[in-house]
Amino acid sequence: MSASLFNLQRDHLTHLQQTYTDLLASHRLDSVAIYSGHANPHFGDDQAPTFQTYGHFMHWVGMADIQHSWLVIQPEKRPQLHLYAPADFWHLPTHLPEEPWVTEFDIQLCSEKPLPTLAGRAAVIGDIDPTTQLALDAQYQPQPLVNALDELRMFKTAYEIACLSEANRLAMAGHQAAQAAFIGASAELDIQLAYLAASRQRESDVPYQNIIGLNNHAGVLHYQHYGLSSPTKRHSLLVDAGRRFRGYCADITRTYAGPDAPSLYRNLIDDINQLKDTLVESVAPGVEFIALHEQMHRLLADILIANDLFQGSAEQAVDEGITRAFCPHGLGHSLGLQVHDVAGLRHPDGTPAPAPEQHPALRLTRTLRPGMVVTIEPGFYYIPMLLEPLRNKTLPINWSLVDLLANCGGIRIEDNIVVTENSQQNLTP
Ligand code: GLY
Ligand code: MN
Ligand code: MN
């Protein structure tokens, strides 16, 4: 661990201890016990799905795979970690990293699944059965406290930004390998395997299921398969793939034209790349993310017109929902210990800030402030289900050109951006 990352983590922990102390006081609590969570085996089986530690637990320890463990936070006391570490010859025992948190916590290795001792007026948060005695003895999942802890996670410390930056660097090595595999005419599964190898991770460690879509699969927003064979025609590849570092997620998308793509698709990739850069440069403190999302739609309208896909006005393209048919998802979201991080749809005081009716998929409705980390991910897709209703209307859409894109599926370009004091910093190399 580099000296600077070591010091940054210490500062991060000091910040958490101070802020938790203040929040416990303002919520009239003496302690909070945070449960890591655990994976339940599949029904009737002894095998469990992949697991991710509860975000508020990870905020302290940065390990995404801790289960059956508790963390107790109290003012003026070192954090207490009750770590489930069974004497078990089936598995390698839990290995604690050489990081400052290990020396700054009181750690109890527990051979049985532990339960925390509640101190004073206690809150218990995490995925536990609310009817258990522990939950009944405490304030279970008090929403005002959870909202305040979510809000704390919205603003990243310098340590967290360093981790997100490292996650981006590692993910980008995967993206370069994926592009090379595409040039080598690989199948979706081979591109996924090349990505995992180059980004040094196994599939169960990815922060979300990588989206590797060749040809029309690039137009399926969360395409969930990996084809085993390479298609004879190679029009396009969309790779939306990440990496964790100390629990923190990268979420990066790149799109490539193949040898069989029409020039229209290549031009659109350039245009969406340019659109991404323009939107990234607009990220700054005080900017409303909803306004930035609306700016994306106005600029998408310009792209439709510039490429002769739409022969009306930009206003008409936006007002009649044409840009939304070509890009039905939000401009981006908060990013951190969860790929779609918490508090994106709440005001700072915890009250709901839902997505606008016209943009229900938007996951971030906040005013940008320094320390927030967001994705900027404009897209442009050929989605038959969304285009079909437009065909029955008399709209100046150049369908013969639009339909040239059917085999290419879509385009998304996604970078990870920190809001700084005066502007922004792009974490994606
Ligand atoms: N990878 C999912 C997303 O971009 O939000
Ligand atoms: Mn994203
Ligand atoms: Mn993504």
Short mmCIF file of C-alpha atoms and ligand atoms in Angstrom, two decimals:
data_model
loop_
_atom_site.label_atom_id
_atom_site.label_comp_id
_atom_site.label_asym_id
_atom_site.label_seq_id
_atom_site.Cartn_x
_atom_site.Cartn_y
_atom_site.Cartn_z
CA MET A 1 0.00 0.00 0.00
CA SER A 2 1.48 3.36 -0.98
CA ALA A 3 2.22 5.85 1.80
CA SER A 4 -0.24 8.33 0.34
CA LEU A 5 -3.10 5.79 0.10
CA PHE A 6 -2.29 4.71 3.67
CA ASN A 7 -2.58 8.28 4.93
CA LEU A 8 -5.68 8.96 2.85
CA GLN A 9 -7.40 5.93 4.38
CA ARG A 10 -6.52 7.11 7.88
CA ASP A 11 -8.02 10.53 7.10
CA HIS A 12 -11.10 8.81 5.64
CA LEU A 13 -11.60 6.82 8.87
CA THR A 14 -11.12 9.94 11.02
CA HIS A 15 -13.76 11.68 8.91
CA LEU A 16 -16.18 8.74 9.30
CA GLN A 17 -15.64 8.57 13.07
CA GLN A 18 -16.27 12.30 13.44
CA THR A 19 -19.32 12.36 11.20
CA TYR A 20 -20.86 9.25 12.77
CA THR A 21 -20.32 10.85 16.21
CA ASP A 22 -22.19 13.97 15.09
CA LEU A 23 -24.99 11.98 13.44
CA LEU A 24 -25.49 9.72 16.46
CA ALA A 25 -25.78 12.80 18.66
CA SER A 26 -28.28 14.49 16.37
CA HIS A 27 -30.36 11.28 16.14
CA ARG A 28 -30.18 10.83 19.95
CA LEU A 29 -28.33 7.54 19.72
CA ASP A 30 -25.36 6.14 21.65
CA SER A 31 -24.26 3.53 19.11
CA VAL A 32 -25.02 1.94 15.79
CA ALA A 33 -24.44 -1.72 14.93
CA ILE A 34 -24.01 -2.39 11.22
CA TYR A 35 -24.56 -5.89 9.84
CA SER A 36 -22.47 -7.01 6.86
CA GLY A 37 -25.26 -9.18 5.48
CA HIS A 38 -24.81 -12.70 4.13
CA ALA A 39 -25.77 -14.73 1.09
CA ASN A 40 -28.59 -17.26 1.42
CA PRO A 41 -28.11 -20.58 -0.38
CA HIS A 42 -30.32 -21.30 -3.37
CA PHE A 43 -33.57 -23.00 -2.34
CA GLY A 44 -32.98 -26.65 -1.53
CA ASP A 45 -29.24 -26.36 -2.20
CA ASP A 46 -26.04 -25.68 -0.28
CA GLN A 47 -24.65 -23.27 -2.92
CA ALA A 48 -25.14 -19.50 -2.57
CA PRO A 49 -25.15 -16.71 -5.17
CA THR A 50 -22.41 -14.11 -5.26
CA PHE A 51 -22.64 -11.59 -2.46
CA GLN A 52 -21.86 -7.94 -1.77
CA THR A 53 -21.31 -6.57 1.76
CA TYR A 54 -23.77 -3.88 2.94
CA GLY A 55 -22.57 -0.48 1.71
CA HIS A 56 -22.43 1.20 5.13
CA PHE A 57 -20.27 -1.67 6.44
CA MET A 58 -17.97 -1.43 3.39
CA HIS A 59 -17.66 2.32 3.94
CA TRP A 60 -15.42 1.46 6.94
CA VAL A 61 -13.62 -1.69 5.84
CA GLY A 62 -13.65 -1.58 2.04
CA MET A 63 -14.06 -5.35 1.65
CA ALA A 64 -16.97 -6.38 -0.57
CA ASP A 65 -17.04 -10.04 0.51
CA ILE A 66 -17.44 -9.95 4.32
CA GLN A 67 -20.44 -11.94 5.59
CA HIS A 68 -22.08 -12.74 8.96
CA SER A 69 -20.08 -9.95 10.66
CA TRP A 70 -20.87 -6.84 12.70
CA LEU A 71 -19.38 -3.42 13.09
CA VAL A 72 -20.26 -1.29 16.12
CA ILE A 73 -19.63 2.44 16.04
CA GLN A 74 -19.71 4.53 19.23
CA PRO A 75 -18.43 8.04 19.93
CA GLU A 76 -14.95 8.15 21.46
CA LYS A 77 -14.39 4.41 21.02
CA ARG A 78 -12.45 2.57 18.39
CA PRO A 79 -14.73 0.86 15.84
CA GLN A 80 -15.43 -2.70 16.96
CA LEU A 81 -15.44 -5.38 14.28
CA HIS A 82 -16.91 -8.78 15.13
CA LEU A 83 -15.62 -10.73 12.17
CA TYR A 84 -17.02 -14.16 11.46
CA ALA A 85 -13.96 -16.35 10.93
CA PRO A 86 -14.98 -19.98 11.43
CA ALA A 87 -12.36 -22.61 12.17
CA ASP A 88 -13.06 -24.27 8.86
CA PHE A 89 -10.73 -26.51 6.86
CA TRP A 90 -12.97 -26.26 3.78
CA HIS A 91 -12.00 -22.65 3.11
CA LEU A 92 -8.97 -20.40 3.44
CA PRO A 93 -9.46 -18.41 6.66
CA THR A 94 -10.42 -14.74 6.29
CA HIS A 95 -7.30 -12.73 5.59
CA LEU A 96 -7.18 -9.16 6.84
CA PRO A 97 -5.42 -6.70 4.53
CA GLU A 98 -2.44 -4.59 5.56
CA GLU A 99 -4.45 -1.38 5.77
CA PRO A 100 -4.75 1.23 8.53
CA TRP A 101 -8.29 0.23 9.41
CA VAL A 102 -7.03 -3.13 10.67
CA THR A 103 -4.78 -1.52 13.31
CA GLU A 104 -7.30 1.21 14.16
CA PHE A 105 -10.22 -1.15 14.87
CA ASP A 106 -10.79 -3.53 17.78
CA ILE A 107 -11.18 -6.79 15.89
CA GLN A 108 -12.66 -9.95 17.35
CA LEU A 109 -12.35 -13.06 15.22
CA CYS A 110 -15.44 -15.15 15.95
CA SER A 111 -15.62 -18.86 15.25
CA GLU A 112 -19.43 -18.76 15.69
CA LYS A 113 -21.67 -16.29 13.88
CA PRO A 114 -21.41 -13.25 16.18
CA LEU A 115 -24.05 -10.94 17.61
CA PRO A 116 -23.06 -7.42 18.71
CA THR A 117 -23.53 -6.11 22.25
CA LEU A 118 -25.77 -3.08 22.02
CA ALA A 119 -24.60 -0.01 23.93
CA GLY A 120 -27.09 2.53 25.31
CA ARG A 121 -29.69 3.80 22.86
CA ALA A 122 -28.68 1.71 19.87
CA ALA A 123 -29.63 1.50 16.23
CA VAL A 124 -29.16 -1.66 14.18
CA ILE A 125 -28.88 -1.33 10.42
CA GLY A 126 -28.43 -3.93 7.71
CA ASP A 127 -30.24 -6.91 6.27
CA ILE A 128 -31.46 -8.69 9.40
CA ASP A 129 -34.83 -10.14 10.29
CA PRO A 130 -36.74 -7.30 12.03
CA THR A 131 -38.47 -9.84 14.30
CA THR A 132 -35.21 -11.04 15.91
CA GLN A 133 -34.53 -10.06 19.51
CA LEU A 134 -31.59 -7.91 18.43
CA ALA A 135 -33.79 -5.81 16.16
CA LEU A 136 -36.49 -5.59 18.82
CA ASP A 137 -33.95 -4.42 21.43
CA ALA A 138 -32.77 -1.53 19.25
CA GLN A 139 -34.08 0.98 16.76
CA TYR A 140 -34.14 -1.19 13.68
CA GLN A 141 -33.17 0.50 10.41
CA PRO A 142 -34.30 4.00 11.52
CA GLN A 143 -34.95 5.72 8.21
CA PRO A 144 -33.72 9.22 9.23
CA LEU A 145 -30.35 7.76 10.30
CA VAL A 146 -30.05 5.56 7.20
CA ASN A 147 -30.89 8.55 4.98
CA ALA A 148 -28.19 10.61 6.74
CA LEU A 149 -25.61 7.82 6.30
CA ASP A 150 -26.59 7.52 2.62
CA GLU A 151 -26.09 11.27 2.28
CA LEU A 152 -22.64 10.93 3.85
CA ARG A 153 -21.75 8.39 1.15
CA MET A 154 -22.78 10.80 -1.59
CA PHE A 155 -19.69 12.93 -0.83
CA LYS A 156 -16.45 11.07 -1.40
CA THR A 157 -13.30 11.61 0.64
CA ALA A 158 -9.93 11.95 -1.08
CA TYR A 159 -9.31 8.29 -0.18
CA GLU A 160 -12.51 7.17 -1.89
CA ILE A 161 -11.68 9.19 -5.01
CA ALA A 162 -8.23 7.57 -5.10
CA CYS A 163 -9.91 4.13 -4.91
CA LEU A 164 -12.40 5.02 -7.67
CA SER A 165 -9.51 6.26 -9.79
CA GLU A 166 -7.60 2.99 -9.29
CA ALA A 167 -10.74 0.98 -10.13
CA ASN A 168 -10.97 2.99 -13.37
CA ARG A 169 -7.32 2.33 -14.23
CA LEU A 170 -7.77 -1.41 -13.75
CA ALA A 171 -11.06 -1.48 -15.68
CA MET A 172 -9.50 0.39 -18.58
CA ALA A 173 -6.91 -2.36 -19.03
CA GLY A 174 -9.89 -4.69 -19.48
CA HIS A 175 -11.52 -2.37 -22.01
CA GLN A 176 -8.34 -2.26 -24.09
CA ALA A 177 -8.21 -6.07 -24.11
CA ALA A 178 -11.90 -6.24 -25.05
CA GLN A 179 -11.31 -3.92 -28.01
CA ALA A 180 -8.35 -6.04 -29.14
CA ALA A 181 -10.48 -9.20 -28.86
CA PHE A 182 -13.17 -7.56 -31.01
CA ILE A 183 -10.60 -6.65 -33.65
CA GLY A 184 -9.57 -10.33 -33.51
CA ALA A 185 -13.17 -11.36 -34.30
CA SER A 186 -13.85 -12.97 -30.93
CA ALA A 187 -17.24 -14.09 -29.64
CA GLU A 188 -18.95 -12.25 -26.76
CA LEU A 189 -17.77 -14.84 -24.23
CA ASP A 190 -14.16 -14.54 -25.41
CA ILE A 191 -14.36 -10.74 -25.16
CA GLN A 192 -15.68 -11.10 -21.60
CA LEU A 193 -12.86 -13.51 -20.69
CA ALA A 194 -10.26 -11.18 -22.24
CA TYR A 195 -11.73 -8.32 -20.21
CA LEU A 196 -11.63 -10.27 -16.95
CA ALA A 197 -8.06 -11.46 -17.51
CA ALA A 198 -6.69 -8.02 -18.36
CA SER A 199 -8.55 -6.29 -15.52
CA ARG A 200 -7.34 -9.03 -13.12
CA GLN A 201 -10.60 -10.23 -11.61
CA ARG A 202 -12.85 -13.25 -11.53
CA GLU A 203 -16.45 -12.95 -12.66
CA SER A 204 -17.86 -13.15 -9.12
CA ASP A 205 -15.86 -10.02 -8.18
CA VAL A 206 -17.26 -7.67 -10.83
CA PRO A 207 -19.36 -4.81 -9.40
CA TYR A 208 -22.14 -5.54 -11.93
CA GLN A 209 -22.59 -8.10 -14.68
CA ASN A 210 -20.50 -6.89 -17.61
CA ILE A 211 -22.52 -6.04 -20.70
CA ILE A 212 -20.73 -7.35 -23.81
CA GLY A 213 -23.02 -6.89 -26.81
CA LEU A 214 -22.06 -7.63 -30.41
CA ASN A 215 -24.20 -6.27 -33.26
CA ASN A 216 -27.90 -5.85 -32.38
CA HIS A 217 -27.14 -6.95 -28.78
CA ALA A 218 -25.49 -3.52 -28.36
CA GLY A 219 -29.03 -2.14 -28.44
CA VAL A 220 -30.20 -4.18 -25.42
CA LEU A 221 -29.54 -1.83 -22.52
CA HIS A 222 -28.69 -4.52 -19.96
CA TYR A 223 -27.89 -7.39 -22.36
CA GLN A 224 -27.27 -10.36 -20.08
CA HIS A 225 -25.73 -13.19 -22.16
CA TYR A 226 -22.32 -14.00 -23.61
CA GLY A 227 -22.66 -15.57 -27.06
CA LEU A 228 -20.36 -18.55 -27.65
CA SER A 229 -19.75 -18.05 -31.35
CA SER A 230 -18.48 -15.16 -33.38
CA PRO A 231 -21.09 -13.74 -35.79
CA THR A 232 -20.10 -13.81 -39.46
CA LYS A 233 -20.89 -10.09 -39.85
CA ARG A 234 -19.25 -7.73 -37.36
CA HIS A 235 -21.12 -4.45 -37.15
CA SER A 236 -20.53 -3.28 -33.58
CA LEU A 237 -19.47 -3.98 -30.02
CA LEU A 238 -20.69 -2.32 -26.82
CA VAL A 239 -18.76 -3.08 -23.63
CA ASP A 240 -20.14 -1.77 -20.31
CA ALA A 241 -17.79 -3.29 -17.76
CA GLY A 242 -16.32 -2.41 -14.37
CA ARG A 243 -13.90 -3.32 -11.63
CA ARG A 244 -13.80 -2.87 -7.87
CA PHE A 245 -10.88 -1.50 -5.89
CA ARG A 246 -11.26 -1.65 -2.07
CA GLY A 247 -15.00 -1.97 -2.68
CA TYR A 248 -15.22 1.10 -4.95
CA CYS A 249 -16.66 0.59 -8.44
CA ALA A 250 -15.65 1.67 -11.91
CA ASP A 251 -18.52 1.74 -14.43
CA ILE A 252 -17.19 2.38 -17.93
CA THR A 253 -18.75 1.90 -21.38
CA ARG A 254 -17.09 1.94 -24.77
CA THR A 255 -18.56 1.25 -28.21
CA TYR A 256 -16.71 0.20 -31.37
CA ALA A 257 -17.67 -0.05 -35.04
CA GLY A 258 -16.78 -3.30 -36.79
CA PRO A 259 -15.74 -3.82 -40.42
CA ASP A 260 -19.37 -4.33 -41.53
CA ALA A 261 -20.79 -1.17 -39.95
CA PRO A 262 -22.19 1.60 -42.18
CA SER A 263 -20.36 4.93 -42.10
CA LEU A 264 -23.46 6.42 -40.44
CA TYR A 265 -22.79 4.29 -37.35
CA ARG A 266 -19.11 5.32 -37.23
CA ASN A 267 -20.14 8.98 -37.44
CA LEU A 268 -22.67 8.50 -34.67
CA ILE A 269 -20.03 6.95 -32.40
CA ASP A 270 -17.86 10.04 -32.96
CA ASP A 271 -20.85 12.28 -32.24
CA ILE A 272 -21.78 10.46 -29.01
CA ASN A 273 -18.14 10.58 -27.91
CA GLN A 274 -18.17 14.33 -28.52
CA LEU A 275 -21.50 14.61 -26.70
CA LYS A 276 -20.01 12.75 -23.73
CA ASP A 277 -17.05 15.16 -23.65
CA THR A 278 -19.34 18.20 -23.84
CA LEU A 279 -21.50 16.90 -20.99
CA VAL A 280 -18.44 16.03 -18.89
CA GLU A 281 -17.14 19.58 -19.33
CA SER A 282 -20.51 20.89 -18.11
CA VAL A 283 -20.18 19.05 -14.78
CA ALA A 284 -19.56 21.60 -12.01
CA PRO A 285 -20.79 22.54 -8.55
CA GLY A 286 -24.27 24.06 -8.65
CA VAL A 287 -25.29 22.30 -11.86
CA GLU A 288 -28.66 20.54 -11.70
CA PHE A 289 -28.22 16.97 -12.93
CA ILE A 290 -31.77 17.00 -14.35
CA ALA A 291 -30.79 20.07 -16.42
CA LEU A 292 -27.70 18.22 -17.67
CA HIS A 293 -29.87 15.24 -18.61
CA GLU A 294 -32.18 17.61 -20.53
CA GLN A 295 -29.13 19.15 -22.22
CA MET A 296 -28.21 15.63 -23.37
CA HIS A 297 -31.61 15.33 -25.07
CA ARG A 298 -31.25 18.72 -26.80
CA LEU A 299 -27.80 17.71 -28.09
CA LEU A 300 -29.10 14.28 -29.14
CA ALA A 301 -31.71 16.13 -31.20
CA ASP A 302 -28.90 18.06 -32.92
CA ILE A 303 -27.13 14.77 -33.66
CA LEU A 304 -30.30 13.26 -35.15
CA ILE A 305 -30.67 16.31 -37.42
CA ALA A 306 -26.97 16.57 -38.35
CA ASN A 307 -27.01 12.94 -39.49
CA ASP A 308 -30.26 13.44 -41.45
CA LEU A 309 -32.06 10.91 -39.27
CA PHE A 310 -34.66 13.52 -38.35
CA GLN A 311 -35.83 16.24 -40.71
CA GLY A 312 -37.76 18.42 -38.25
CA SER A 313 -36.61 20.86 -35.60
CA ALA A 314 -34.59 20.05 -32.48
CA GLU A 315 -37.52 21.27 -30.35
CA GLN A 316 -39.87 18.85 -32.10
CA ALA A 317 -37.41 15.95 -31.60
CA VAL A 318 -37.32 16.59 -27.87
CA ASP A 319 -40.95 17.61 -27.32
CA GLU A 320 -42.42 14.65 -29.20
CA GLY A 321 -40.28 12.13 -27.34
CA ILE A 322 -38.14 11.15 -30.32
CA THR A 323 -34.85 11.60 -28.50
CA ARG A 324 -36.27 9.55 -25.62
CA ALA A 325 -37.07 6.68 -27.99
CA PHE A 326 -33.42 6.68 -29.09
CA CYS A 327 -32.10 7.08 -25.51
CA PRO A 328 -34.51 5.82 -22.85
CA HIS A 329 -32.07 5.75 -19.91
CA GLY A 330 -30.77 8.49 -17.66
CA LEU A 331 -27.63 10.54 -18.26
CA GLY A 332 -25.93 8.93 -15.26
CA HIS A 333 -25.97 8.16 -11.56
CA SER A 334 -23.95 8.49 -8.40
CA LEU A 335 -21.05 6.03 -8.20
CA GLY A 336 -19.24 4.66 -5.16
CA LEU A 337 -19.41 1.45 -3.14
CA GLN A 338 -22.47 0.56 -5.19
CA VAL A 339 -22.49 1.01 -8.92
CA HIS A 340 -25.80 2.86 -8.64
CA ASP A 341 -24.88 4.54 -5.39
CA VAL A 342 -27.29 5.66 -2.67
CA ALA A 343 -29.06 9.01 -2.17
CA GLY A 344 -29.34 9.90 -5.86
CA LEU A 345 -33.10 10.36 -5.60
CA ARG A 346 -33.24 12.22 -2.27
CA HIS A 347 -32.72 15.81 -1.22
CA PRO A 348 -29.87 16.45 1.24
CA ASP A 349 -32.39 16.34 4.12
CA GLY A 350 -33.49 12.83 3.08
CA THR A 351 -36.84 13.76 1.56
CA PRO A 352 -37.58 12.08 -1.78
CA ALA A 353 -36.42 13.76 -5.01
CA PRO A 354 -37.98 11.43 -7.58
CA ALA A 355 -37.12 11.35 -11.26
CA PRO A 356 -39.21 13.65 -13.48
CA GLU A 357 -42.28 12.00 -15.02
CA GLN A 358 -40.84 12.28 -18.55
CA HIS A 359 -37.52 10.73 -17.49
CA PRO A 360 -38.47 7.90 -15.12
CA ALA A 361 -35.15 6.05 -15.57
CA LEU A 362 -33.03 8.94 -14.29
CA ARG A 363 -31.28 7.80 -11.07
CA LEU A 364 -29.84 11.15 -9.99
CA THR A 365 -31.87 14.32 -9.49
CA ARG A 366 -29.42 16.22 -7.29
CA THR A 367 -27.69 19.56 -7.57
CA LEU A 368 -24.02 18.67 -8.13
CA ARG A 369 -21.67 19.52 -5.25
CA PRO A 370 -17.92 19.05 -4.75
CA GLY A 371 -17.07 15.49 -3.73
CA MET A 372 -19.89 13.83 -5.66
CA VAL A 373 -18.82 11.19 -8.19
CA VAL A 374 -21.19 10.58 -11.09
CA THR A 375 -21.26 8.72 -14.37
CA ILE A 376 -21.86 10.57 -17.62
CA GLU A 377 -23.20 8.04 -20.09
CA PRO A 378 -25.09 9.37 -23.12
CA GLY A 379 -26.45 6.71 -25.44
CA PHE A 380 -28.14 6.24 -28.79
CA TYR A 381 -29.93 2.97 -29.60
CA TYR A 382 -31.99 1.21 -32.21
CA ILE A 383 -34.65 -0.39 -29.96
CA PRO A 384 -37.47 -1.80 -32.14
CA MET A 385 -39.97 -1.78 -29.25
CA LEU A 386 -39.50 1.99 -28.77
CA LEU A 387 -39.25 2.93 -32.45
CA GLU A 388 -42.36 0.99 -33.52
CA PRO A 389 -44.91 3.44 -32.03
CA LEU A 390 -43.17 6.34 -33.85
CA ARG A 391 -43.61 4.63 -37.23
CA ASN A 392 -47.38 5.01 -37.01
CA LYS A 393 -47.13 8.78 -36.56
CA THR A 394 -46.48 11.29 -39.32
CA LEU A 395 -43.08 12.42 -38.09
CA PRO A 396 -40.18 13.62 -40.26
CA ILE A 397 -38.04 10.61 -39.35
CA ASN A 398 -35.79 9.29 -42.14
CA TRP A 399 -36.67 5.63 -41.60
CA SER A 400 -34.53 4.27 -44.42
CA LEU A 401 -31.44 5.74 -42.72
CA VAL A 402 -32.58 4.82 -39.21
CA ASP A 403 -33.11 1.21 -40.28
CA LEU A 404 -29.49 1.04 -41.50
CA LEU A 405 -28.61 0.98 -37.78
CA ALA A 406 -30.68 -2.14 -36.95
CA ASN A 407 -27.68 -4.49 -37.07
CA CYS A 408 -25.51 -2.14 -35.00
CA GLY A 409 -27.82 -2.06 -31.97
CA GLY A 410 -26.60 1.03 -30.22
CA ILE A 411 -23.92 3.24 -28.75
CA ARG A 412 -23.10 4.19 -25.16
CA ILE A 413 -20.01 6.02 -23.93
CA GLU A 414 -19.60 6.24 -20.16
CA ASP A 415 -16.97 7.94 -18.00
CA ASN A 416 -16.71 8.44 -14.22
CA ILE A 417 -16.46 12.05 -13.08
CA VAL A 418 -15.64 13.76 -9.77
CA VAL A 419 -17.24 17.13 -9.06
CA THR A 420 -14.38 19.33 -7.81
CA GLU A 421 -14.44 22.72 -6.06
CA ASN A 422 -14.63 24.62 -9.36
CA SER A 423 -15.32 22.12 -12.13
CA GLN A 424 -14.72 18.40 -12.58
CA GLN A 425 -12.08 15.70 -12.93
CA ASN A 426 -12.48 12.72 -15.26
CA LEU A 427 -11.36 9.51 -13.52
CA THR A 428 -11.64 7.43 -16.69
CA PRO A 429 -8.30 7.25 -18.49
N1 GLY B 1 -23.47 -0.52 -15.92
C1 GLY B 1 -24.74 -0.04 -15.58
C2 GLY B 1 -24.85 1.40 -15.77
O1 GLY B 1 -24.13 1.96 -16.57
O2 GLY B 1 -25.57 2.08 -15.10
MN MN B 2 -23.55 3.65 -15.31
MN MN B 3 -22.26 1.21 -17.16
#
